């Protein structure tokens, strides 16, 4: 059992392409996307098309939900990006392309289960919108308990853009502490955040994804042209400059 998990692409095509190239180079056949394909970034249509072209099974993130339905608890920059993304998809002249992208977005499931593994964007309790933050292990142990009640063995999430491993204790291990590899024992339960392809927030600007090989979970970082995406965002009057600046610092 070998597969790759990507998440939080946020319309960053250069990052997505670099990650897909890396996965293909390793000969990994199955890739799943944990949502937030769009939002924040400059290339929503292209990212959707690339996932479809590669046959990558995806679930719905809060930004995908925002574009298809409506933004929920978004800050102004995120909301503006959602409405611009929607306009971008609407403005597509090719009717077939336009419809198939909307259909793809609207049909994204909010959760996938494979045996004792759950894939969601946010949390197993509220799959689209709930954040599980590293600090929750100190400040919100009730939340950690409640989300772990819904985990049989493994749950993979995205949403915070901070990669790492949550254990029931409760505990959280970031990727530096893990030196990018975590080995899961059969008996334990873990919630694993796969990080973000297109907008990392752990002070590492490189795209992040996860490779699962039997019981081994590896966090992989891939370089891409961060500045090119940042420039594209800053050149787009509908996207806040901050969304570009944060890419340059990984925050
Ligand atoms: Zn996100």
PDB file of C-alpha atoms and ligand atoms in Angstrom:
ATOM      1  CA  UNK A   1       0.000   0.000   0.000  1.00  0.00           C
ATOM      2  CA  UNK A   2       1.704   3.153  -1.247  1.00  0.00           C
ATOM      3  CA  UNK A   3      -0.105   6.391  -1.908  1.00  0.00           C
ATOM      4  CA  UNK A   4       0.402  10.148  -1.835  1.00  0.00           C
ATOM      5  CA  UNK A   5      -1.714  12.774  -0.090  1.00  0.00           C
ATOM      6  CA  UNK A   6      -1.813  16.383  -1.179  1.00  0.00           C
ATOM      7  CA  UNK A   7      -3.896  19.242   0.226  1.00  0.00           C
ATOM      8  CA  UNK A   8      -4.472  22.994   0.216  1.00  0.00           C
ATOM      9  CA  UNK A   9      -3.265  23.718  -3.293  1.00  0.00           C
ATOM     10  CA  UNK A  10      -4.994  27.100  -3.321  1.00  0.00           C
ATOM     11  CA  UNK A  11      -4.747  27.744  -7.054  1.00  0.00           C
ATOM     12  CA  UNK A  12      -0.947  27.580  -6.980  1.00  0.00           C
ATOM     13  CA  UNK A  13      -0.299  25.752 -10.246  1.00  0.00           C
ATOM     14  CA  UNK A  14       3.517  25.865 -10.102  1.00  0.00           C
ATOM     15  CA  UNK A  15       3.481  24.198  -6.674  1.00  0.00           C
ATOM     16  CA  UNK A  16       0.920  21.587  -7.759  1.00  0.00           C
ATOM     17  CA  UNK A  17       2.858  20.733 -10.913  1.00  0.00           C
ATOM     18  CA  UNK A  18       6.112  20.359  -8.952  1.00  0.00           C
ATOM     19  CA  UNK A  19       4.462  18.041  -6.426  1.00  0.00           C
ATOM     20  CA  UNK A  20       2.790  15.900  -9.099  1.00  0.00           C
ATOM     21  CA  UNK A  21       6.117  15.618 -10.953  1.00  0.00           C
ATOM     22  CA  UNK A  22       7.804  14.491  -7.730  1.00  0.00           C
ATOM     23  CA  UNK A  23       5.100  11.888  -7.021  1.00  0.00           C
ATOM     24  CA  UNK A  24       5.269  10.546 -10.590  1.00  0.00           C
ATOM     25  CA  UNK A  25       9.069  10.405 -10.486  1.00  0.00           C
ATOM     26  CA  UNK A  26       8.779   8.085  -7.481  1.00  0.00           C
ATOM     27  CA  UNK A  27       6.405   5.803  -9.403  1.00  0.00           C
ATOM     28  CA  UNK A  28       3.525   6.316  -6.944  1.00  0.00           C
ATOM     29  CA  UNK A  29       0.232   5.605  -8.721  1.00  0.00           C
ATOM     30  CA  UNK A  30      -2.461   6.702  -6.261  1.00  0.00           C
ATOM     31  CA  UNK A  31      -2.822  10.295  -5.068  1.00  0.00           C
ATOM     32  CA  UNK A  32      -5.665  11.765  -3.025  1.00  0.00           C
ATOM     33  CA  UNK A  33      -6.330  15.459  -2.497  1.00  0.00           C
ATOM     34  CA  UNK A  34      -7.756  16.645   0.831  1.00  0.00           C
ATOM     35  CA  UNK A  35      -9.349  19.811  -0.503  1.00  0.00           C
ATOM     36  CA  UNK A  36      -8.858  23.552  -0.908  1.00  0.00           C
ATOM     37  CA  UNK A  37      -7.930  23.129  -4.534  1.00  0.00           C
ATOM     38  CA  UNK A  38      -8.858  26.776  -5.098  1.00  0.00           C
ATOM     39  CA  UNK A  39      -8.881  30.060  -3.154  1.00  0.00           C
ATOM     40  CA  UNK A  40      -6.110  32.622  -2.486  1.00  0.00           C
ATOM     41  CA  UNK A  41      -4.061  31.907  -5.628  1.00  0.00           C
ATOM     42  CA  UNK A  42      -3.982  32.933  -9.278  1.00  0.00           C
ATOM     43  CA  UNK A  43      -4.636  29.726 -11.267  1.00  0.00           C
ATOM     44  CA  UNK A  44      -7.902  28.073 -10.169  1.00  0.00           C
ATOM     45  CA  UNK A  45      -8.987  26.682 -13.555  1.00  0.00           C
ATOM     46  CA  UNK A  46      -5.599  25.189 -14.305  1.00  0.00           C
ATOM     47  CA  UNK A  47      -5.355  23.481 -10.912  1.00  0.00           C
ATOM     48  CA  UNK A  48      -8.818  21.928 -11.276  1.00  0.00           C
ATOM     49  CA  UNK A  49      -7.962  20.764 -14.808  1.00  0.00           C
ATOM     50  CA  UNK A  50      -4.660  19.222 -13.726  1.00  0.00           C
ATOM     51  CA  UNK A  51      -6.297  17.212 -10.927  1.00  0.00           C
ATOM     52  CA  UNK A  52      -8.933  15.931 -13.357  1.00  0.00           C
ATOM     53  CA  UNK A  53      -6.311  15.134 -16.010  1.00  0.00           C
ATOM     54  CA  UNK A  54      -4.262  13.155 -13.474  1.00  0.00           C
ATOM     55  CA  UNK A  55      -7.317  11.345 -12.100  1.00  0.00           C
ATOM     56  CA  UNK A  56      -6.624  12.544  -8.556  1.00  0.00           C
ATOM     57  CA  UNK A  57      -9.555  11.775  -6.256  1.00  0.00           C
ATOM     58  CA  UNK A  58     -10.371  14.851  -4.184  1.00  0.00           C
ATOM     59  CA  UNK A  59     -12.532  15.877  -1.275  1.00  0.00           C
ATOM     60  CA  UNK A  60     -14.082  19.241  -0.512  1.00  0.00           C
ATOM     61  CA  UNK A  61     -12.277  21.936   1.448  1.00  0.00           C
ATOM     62  CA  UNK A  62     -13.785  25.095   2.899  1.00  0.00           C
ATOM     63  CA  UNK A  63     -12.445  27.217   0.034  1.00  0.00           C
ATOM     64  CA  UNK A  64     -13.910  24.857  -2.586  1.00  0.00           C
ATOM     65  CA  UNK A  65     -17.163  25.033  -0.636  1.00  0.00           C
ATOM     66  CA  UNK A  66     -16.913  28.838  -0.562  1.00  0.00           C
ATOM     67  CA  UNK A  67     -16.577  29.067  -4.337  1.00  0.00           C
ATOM     68  CA  UNK A  68     -19.390  26.609  -5.048  1.00  0.00           C
ATOM     69  CA  UNK A  69     -21.784  27.657  -2.249  1.00  0.00           C
ATOM     70  CA  UNK A  70     -20.715  30.616  -0.075  1.00  0.00           C
ATOM     71  CA  UNK A  71     -17.757  31.700   2.082  1.00  0.00           C
ATOM     72  CA  UNK A  72     -18.172  30.754   5.773  1.00  0.00           C
ATOM     73  CA  UNK A  73     -16.215  32.744   8.405  1.00  0.00           C
ATOM     74  CA  UNK A  74     -13.742  34.068   5.828  1.00  0.00           C
ATOM     75  CA  UNK A  75     -11.561  37.140   6.264  1.00  0.00           C
ATOM     76  CA  UNK A  76     -11.921  39.830   3.609  1.00  0.00           C
ATOM     77  CA  UNK A  77      -8.950  38.690   1.522  1.00  0.00           C
ATOM     78  CA  UNK A  78     -10.120  35.083   1.456  1.00  0.00           C
ATOM     79  CA  UNK A  79     -13.662  36.167   0.598  1.00  0.00           C
ATOM     80  CA  UNK A  80     -12.503  38.399  -2.254  1.00  0.00           C
ATOM     81  CA  UNK A  81     -10.411  35.533  -3.608  1.00  0.00           C
ATOM     82  CA  UNK A  82     -13.452  33.218  -3.482  1.00  0.00           C
ATOM     83  CA  UNK A  83     -15.617  35.622  -5.459  1.00  0.00           C
ATOM     84  CA  UNK A  84     -12.853  36.234  -7.995  1.00  0.00           C
ATOM     85  CA  UNK A  85     -12.371  32.462  -8.368  1.00  0.00           C
ATOM     86  CA  UNK A  86     -16.099  32.027  -8.957  1.00  0.00           C
ATOM     87  CA  UNK A  87     -16.009  34.770 -11.597  1.00  0.00           C
ATOM     88  CA  UNK A  88     -13.015  33.154 -13.236  1.00  0.00           C
ATOM     89  CA  UNK A  89     -14.877  29.829 -13.556  1.00  0.00           C
ATOM     90  CA  UNK A  90     -18.012  31.629 -14.793  1.00  0.00           C
ATOM     91  CA  UNK A  91     -16.091  33.621 -17.417  1.00  0.00           C
ATOM     92  CA  UNK A  92     -14.847  30.482 -19.157  1.00  0.00           C
ATOM     93  CA  UNK A  93     -16.115  30.742 -22.741  1.00  0.00           C
ATOM     94  CA  UNK A  94     -16.006  27.011 -23.490  1.00  0.00           C
ATOM     95  CA  UNK A  95     -19.358  25.814 -22.132  1.00  0.00           C
ATOM     96  CA  UNK A  96     -18.270  22.212 -21.739  1.00  0.00           C
ATOM     97  CA  UNK A  97     -15.152  23.172 -19.790  1.00  0.00           C
ATOM     98  CA  UNK A  98     -17.130  25.593 -17.653  1.00  0.00           C
ATOM     99  CA  UNK A  99     -19.780  23.003 -16.774  1.00  0.00           C
ATOM    100  CA  UNK A 100     -17.342  20.191 -16.117  1.00  0.00           C
ATOM    101  CA  UNK A 101     -15.320  22.317 -13.681  1.00  0.00           C
ATOM    102  CA  UNK A 102     -18.464  23.317 -11.778  1.00  0.00           C
ATOM    103  CA  UNK A 103     -19.629  19.710 -11.777  1.00  0.00           C
ATOM    104  CA  UNK A 104     -16.269  18.549 -10.426  1.00  0.00           C
ATOM    105  CA  UNK A 105     -16.369  21.132  -7.603  1.00  0.00           C
ATOM    106  CA  UNK A 106     -19.997  20.455  -6.726  1.00  0.00           C
ATOM    107  CA  UNK A 107     -19.521  16.699  -6.572  1.00  0.00           C
ATOM    108  CA  UNK A 108     -16.548  16.701  -4.223  1.00  0.00           C
ATOM    109  CA  UNK A 109     -17.343  14.479  -1.235  1.00  0.00           C
ATOM    110  CA  UNK A 110     -16.655  15.876   2.241  1.00  0.00           C
ATOM    111  CA  UNK A 111     -15.152  12.625   3.521  1.00  0.00           C
ATOM    112  CA  UNK A 112     -13.634   9.426   2.169  1.00  0.00           C
ATOM    113  CA  UNK A 113     -13.147   6.260   4.167  1.00  0.00           C
ATOM    114  CA  UNK A 114     -10.933   3.371   3.130  1.00  0.00           C
ATOM    115  CA  UNK A 115     -10.965   0.573   5.692  1.00  0.00           C
ATOM    116  CA  UNK A 116      -9.765   2.135   8.941  1.00  0.00           C
ATOM    117  CA  UNK A 117      -8.428   5.272   7.246  1.00  0.00           C
ATOM    118  CA  UNK A 118     -10.443   8.511   7.039  1.00  0.00           C
ATOM    119  CA  UNK A 119      -9.655  11.388   4.690  1.00  0.00           C
ATOM    120  CA  UNK A 120     -11.171  14.810   5.424  1.00  0.00           C
ATOM    121  CA  UNK A 121     -10.207  18.430   4.926  1.00  0.00           C
ATOM    122  CA  UNK A 122     -10.703  19.794   8.458  1.00  0.00           C
ATOM    123  CA  UNK A 123     -11.551  17.224  11.093  1.00  0.00           C
ATOM    124  CA  UNK A 124     -13.433  13.919  11.373  1.00  0.00           C
ATOM    125  CA  UNK A 125     -16.079  15.725  13.471  1.00  0.00           C
ATOM    126  CA  UNK A 126     -16.741  18.647  11.109  1.00  0.00           C
ATOM    127  CA  UNK A 127     -15.019  17.669   7.888  1.00  0.00           C
ATOM    128  CA  UNK A 128     -15.169  20.931   5.954  1.00  0.00           C
ATOM    129  CA  UNK A 129     -14.610  23.690   8.504  1.00  0.00           C
ATOM    130  CA  UNK A 130     -13.132  22.511  11.821  1.00  0.00           C
ATOM    131  CA  UNK A 131      -9.463  23.291  12.433  1.00  0.00           C
ATOM    132  CA  UNK A 132      -7.260  21.022  14.538  1.00  0.00           C
ATOM    133  CA  UNK A 133      -4.411  23.306  15.638  1.00  0.00           C
ATOM    134  CA  UNK A 134      -1.150  22.157  17.252  1.00  0.00           C
ATOM    135  CA  UNK A 135      -2.011  24.410  20.248  1.00  0.00           C
ATOM    136  CA  UNK A 136      -5.275  22.522  20.797  1.00  0.00           C
ATOM    137  CA  UNK A 137      -3.300  19.835  22.639  1.00  0.00           C
ATOM    138  CA  UNK A 138      -2.827  22.428  25.437  1.00  0.00           C
ATOM    139  CA  UNK A 139      -5.799  24.737  25.101  1.00  0.00           C
ATOM    140  CA  UNK A 140      -8.596  22.511  23.818  1.00  0.00           C
ATOM    141  CA  UNK A 141      -8.075  18.935  24.956  1.00  0.00           C
ATOM    142  CA  UNK A 142     -11.844  18.382  24.819  1.00  0.00           C
ATOM    143  CA  UNK A 143     -11.763  18.991  21.074  1.00  0.00           C
ATOM    144  CA  UNK A 144      -8.859  16.592  20.602  1.00  0.00           C
ATOM    145  CA  UNK A 145     -10.756  13.930  22.586  1.00  0.00           C
ATOM    146  CA  UNK A 146     -13.928  14.455  20.563  1.00  0.00           C
ATOM    147  CA  UNK A 147     -12.197  14.257  17.206  1.00  0.00           C
ATOM    148  CA  UNK A 148     -10.215  11.151  18.198  1.00  0.00           C
ATOM    149  CA  UNK A 149     -13.484   9.409  19.154  1.00  0.00           C
ATOM    150  CA  UNK A 150     -14.233   9.405  15.430  1.00  0.00           C
ATOM    151  CA  UNK A 151     -10.898   7.913  14.365  1.00  0.00           C
ATOM    152  CA  UNK A 152     -10.503   4.132  14.057  1.00  0.00           C
ATOM    153  CA  UNK A 153      -6.817   4.089  13.163  1.00  0.00           C
ATOM    154  CA  UNK A 154      -5.687   6.915  10.909  1.00  0.00           C
ATOM    155  CA  UNK A 155      -7.201  10.185   9.837  1.00  0.00           C
ATOM    156  CA  UNK A 156      -5.510  12.436   7.291  1.00  0.00           C
ATOM    157  CA  UNK A 157      -6.375  16.145   7.294  1.00  0.00           C
ATOM    158  CA  UNK A 158      -5.247  19.471   5.840  1.00  0.00           C
ATOM    159  CA  UNK A 159      -6.843  22.886   6.511  1.00  0.00           C
ATOM    160  CA  UNK A 160      -4.331  24.491   8.948  1.00  0.00           C
ATOM    161  CA  UNK A 161      -1.441  24.187   6.448  1.00  0.00           C
ATOM    162  CA  UNK A 162       0.767  23.009   9.339  1.00  0.00           C
ATOM    163  CA  UNK A 163       2.104  19.488   8.743  1.00  0.00           C
ATOM    164  CA  UNK A 164       2.581  17.041  11.596  1.00  0.00           C
ATOM    165  CA  UNK A 165       1.142  14.199  13.656  1.00  0.00           C
ATOM    166  CA  UNK A 166      -1.470  14.385  16.443  1.00  0.00           C
ATOM    167  CA  UNK A 167      -1.669  11.550  18.968  1.00  0.00           C
ATOM    168  CA  UNK A 168      -4.407  10.880  21.519  1.00  0.00           C
ATOM    169  CA  UNK A 169      -2.288  11.667  24.618  1.00  0.00           C
ATOM    170  CA  UNK A 170      -2.849  14.483  23.443  1.00  0.00           C
ATOM    171  CA  UNK A 171       0.346  15.317  21.663  1.00  0.00           C
ATOM    172  CA  UNK A 172       1.552  16.961  18.456  1.00  0.00           C
ATOM    173  CA  UNK A 173       4.799  16.365  16.593  1.00  0.00           C
ATOM    174  CA  UNK A 174       5.871  18.830  13.918  1.00  0.00           C
ATOM    175  CA  UNK A 175       7.887  17.751  10.907  1.00  0.00           C
ATOM    176  CA  UNK A 176      11.223  19.061  12.252  1.00  0.00           C
ATOM    177  CA  UNK A 177      10.853  17.018  15.409  1.00  0.00           C
ATOM    178  CA  UNK A 178       9.917  13.957  13.352  1.00  0.00           C
ATOM    179  CA  UNK A 179      12.707  14.601  10.839  1.00  0.00           C
ATOM    180  CA  UNK A 180       9.951  14.206   8.228  1.00  0.00           C
ATOM    181  CA  UNK A 181       9.134  10.559   8.973  1.00  0.00           C
ATOM    182  CA  UNK A 182       6.602   8.980  11.308  1.00  0.00           C
ATOM    183  CA  UNK A 183       6.129   5.223  11.689  1.00  0.00           C
ATOM    184  CA  UNK A 184       2.647   4.219  12.817  1.00  0.00           C
ATOM    185  CA  UNK A 185       2.117   1.189  15.004  1.00  0.00           C
ATOM    186  CA  UNK A 186      -0.938  -0.997  14.248  1.00  0.00           C
ATOM    187  CA  UNK A 187      -2.489  -0.340  17.657  1.00  0.00           C
ATOM    188  CA  UNK A 188      -2.316   3.455  17.729  1.00  0.00           C
ATOM    189  CA  UNK A 189      -4.601   6.160  16.468  1.00  0.00           C
ATOM    190  CA  UNK A 190      -3.203   9.230  14.779  1.00  0.00           C
ATOM    191  CA  UNK A 191      -4.456  12.324  12.992  1.00  0.00           C
ATOM    192  CA  UNK A 192      -1.939  13.388  10.394  1.00  0.00           C
ATOM    193  CA  UNK A 193      -1.899  16.824   8.820  1.00  0.00           C
ATOM    194  CA  UNK A 194      -0.316  16.537   5.375  1.00  0.00           C
ATOM    195  CA  UNK A 195       0.579  20.228   5.122  1.00  0.00           C
ATOM    196  CA  UNK A 196      -0.084  22.482   2.164  1.00  0.00           C
ATOM    197  CA  UNK A 197       1.041  22.247  -1.452  1.00  0.00           C
ATOM    198  CA  UNK A 198       0.313  25.845  -2.385  1.00  0.00           C
ATOM    199  CA  UNK A 199       0.514  27.909   0.810  1.00  0.00           C
ATOM    200  CA  UNK A 200       2.705  26.346   3.535  1.00  0.00           C
ATOM    201  CA  UNK A 201       2.443  28.044   6.933  1.00  0.00           C
ATOM    202  CA  UNK A 202       5.265  26.359   8.823  1.00  0.00           C
ATOM    203  CA  UNK A 203       7.986  28.821   7.772  1.00  0.00           C
ATOM    204  CA  UNK A 204       9.184  26.474   5.025  1.00  0.00           C
ATOM    205  CA  UNK A 205       8.244  27.951   1.651  1.00  0.00           C
ATOM    206  CA  UNK A 206       8.545  24.671  -0.229  1.00  0.00           C
ATOM    207  CA  UNK A 207       5.428  22.757  -1.269  1.00  0.00           C
ATOM    208  CA  UNK A 208       4.531  19.993   1.191  1.00  0.00           C
ATOM    209  CA  UNK A 209       2.849  16.620   0.708  1.00  0.00           C
ATOM    210  CA  UNK A 210       2.809  13.176   2.303  1.00  0.00           C
ATOM    211  CA  UNK A 211       3.795   9.734   1.061  1.00  0.00           C
ATOM    212  CA  UNK A 212       2.342   6.725   2.869  1.00  0.00           C
ATOM    213  CA  UNK A 213       4.228   3.474   2.432  1.00  0.00           C
ATOM    214  CA  UNK A 214       2.737   0.691   4.600  1.00  0.00           C
ATOM    215  CA  UNK A 215       3.193   1.997   8.150  1.00  0.00           C
ATOM    216  CA  UNK A 216       5.595   4.773   7.212  1.00  0.00           C
ATOM    217  CA  UNK A 217       4.411   8.330   6.700  1.00  0.00           C
ATOM    218  CA  UNK A 218       6.907  10.632   5.027  1.00  0.00           C
ATOM    219  CA  UNK A 219       6.513  14.412   4.768  1.00  0.00           C
ATOM    220  CA  UNK A 220       8.072  15.516   1.484  1.00  0.00           C
ATOM    221  CA  UNK A 221       9.111  19.078   0.590  1.00  0.00           C
ATOM    222  CA  UNK A 222       9.411  20.149  -3.034  1.00  0.00           C
ATOM    223  CA  UNK A 223      10.933  23.344  -4.373  1.00  0.00           C
ATOM    224  CA  UNK A 224       9.025  25.372  -6.934  1.00  0.00           C
ATOM    225  CA  UNK A 225       9.131  28.930  -8.254  1.00  0.00           C
ATOM    226  CA  UNK A 226       7.609  30.631  -5.197  1.00  0.00           C
ATOM    227  CA  UNK A 227       8.403  34.114  -6.471  1.00  0.00           C
ATOM    228  CA  UNK A 228       6.631  33.563  -9.782  1.00  0.00           C
ATOM    229  CA  UNK A 229       3.375  32.631  -8.012  1.00  0.00           C
ATOM    230  CA  UNK A 230       3.783  35.512  -5.527  1.00  0.00           C
ATOM    231  CA  UNK A 231       4.264  37.958  -8.422  1.00  0.00           C
ATOM    232  CA  UNK A 232       1.174  36.649 -10.199  1.00  0.00           C
ATOM    233  CA  UNK A 233      -0.896  37.201  -7.064  1.00  0.00           C
ATOM    234  CA  UNK A 234       0.452  40.716  -6.579  1.00  0.00           C
ATOM    235  CA  UNK A 235      -0.249  41.561 -10.227  1.00  0.00           C
ATOM    236  CA  UNK A 236      -3.884  40.465  -9.861  1.00  0.00           C
ATOM    237  CA  UNK A 237      -6.016  43.363  -8.551  1.00  0.00           C
ATOM    238  CA  UNK A 238      -8.640  40.943  -7.248  1.00  0.00           C
ATOM    239  CA  UNK A 239      -6.216  39.145  -4.953  1.00  0.00           C
ATOM    240  CA  UNK A 240      -4.689  40.727  -1.838  1.00  0.00           C
ATOM    241  CA  UNK A 241      -0.920  41.288  -1.994  1.00  0.00           C
ATOM    242  CA  UNK A 242      -0.660  39.617   1.404  1.00  0.00           C
ATOM    243  CA  UNK A 243      -1.553  36.273  -0.194  1.00  0.00           C
ATOM    244  CA  UNK A 244       1.599  36.636  -2.289  1.00  0.00           C
ATOM    245  CA  UNK A 245       3.816  37.993   0.500  1.00  0.00           C
ATOM    246  CA  UNK A 246       2.968  35.121   2.827  1.00  0.00           C
ATOM    247  CA  UNK A 247       4.203  32.597   0.236  1.00  0.00           C
ATOM    248  CA  UNK A 248       7.659  34.187   0.388  1.00  0.00           C
ATOM    249  CA  UNK A 249       7.838  33.575   4.168  1.00  0.00           C
ATOM    250  CA  UNK A 250       5.798  30.377   4.448  1.00  0.00           C
ATOM    251  CA  UNK A 251       3.265  31.854   6.857  1.00  0.00           C
TER     252      UNK A 251
HETATM  253 ZN1  LIG B   1      -6.464  25.832   2.978  1.00  0.00          ZN
END
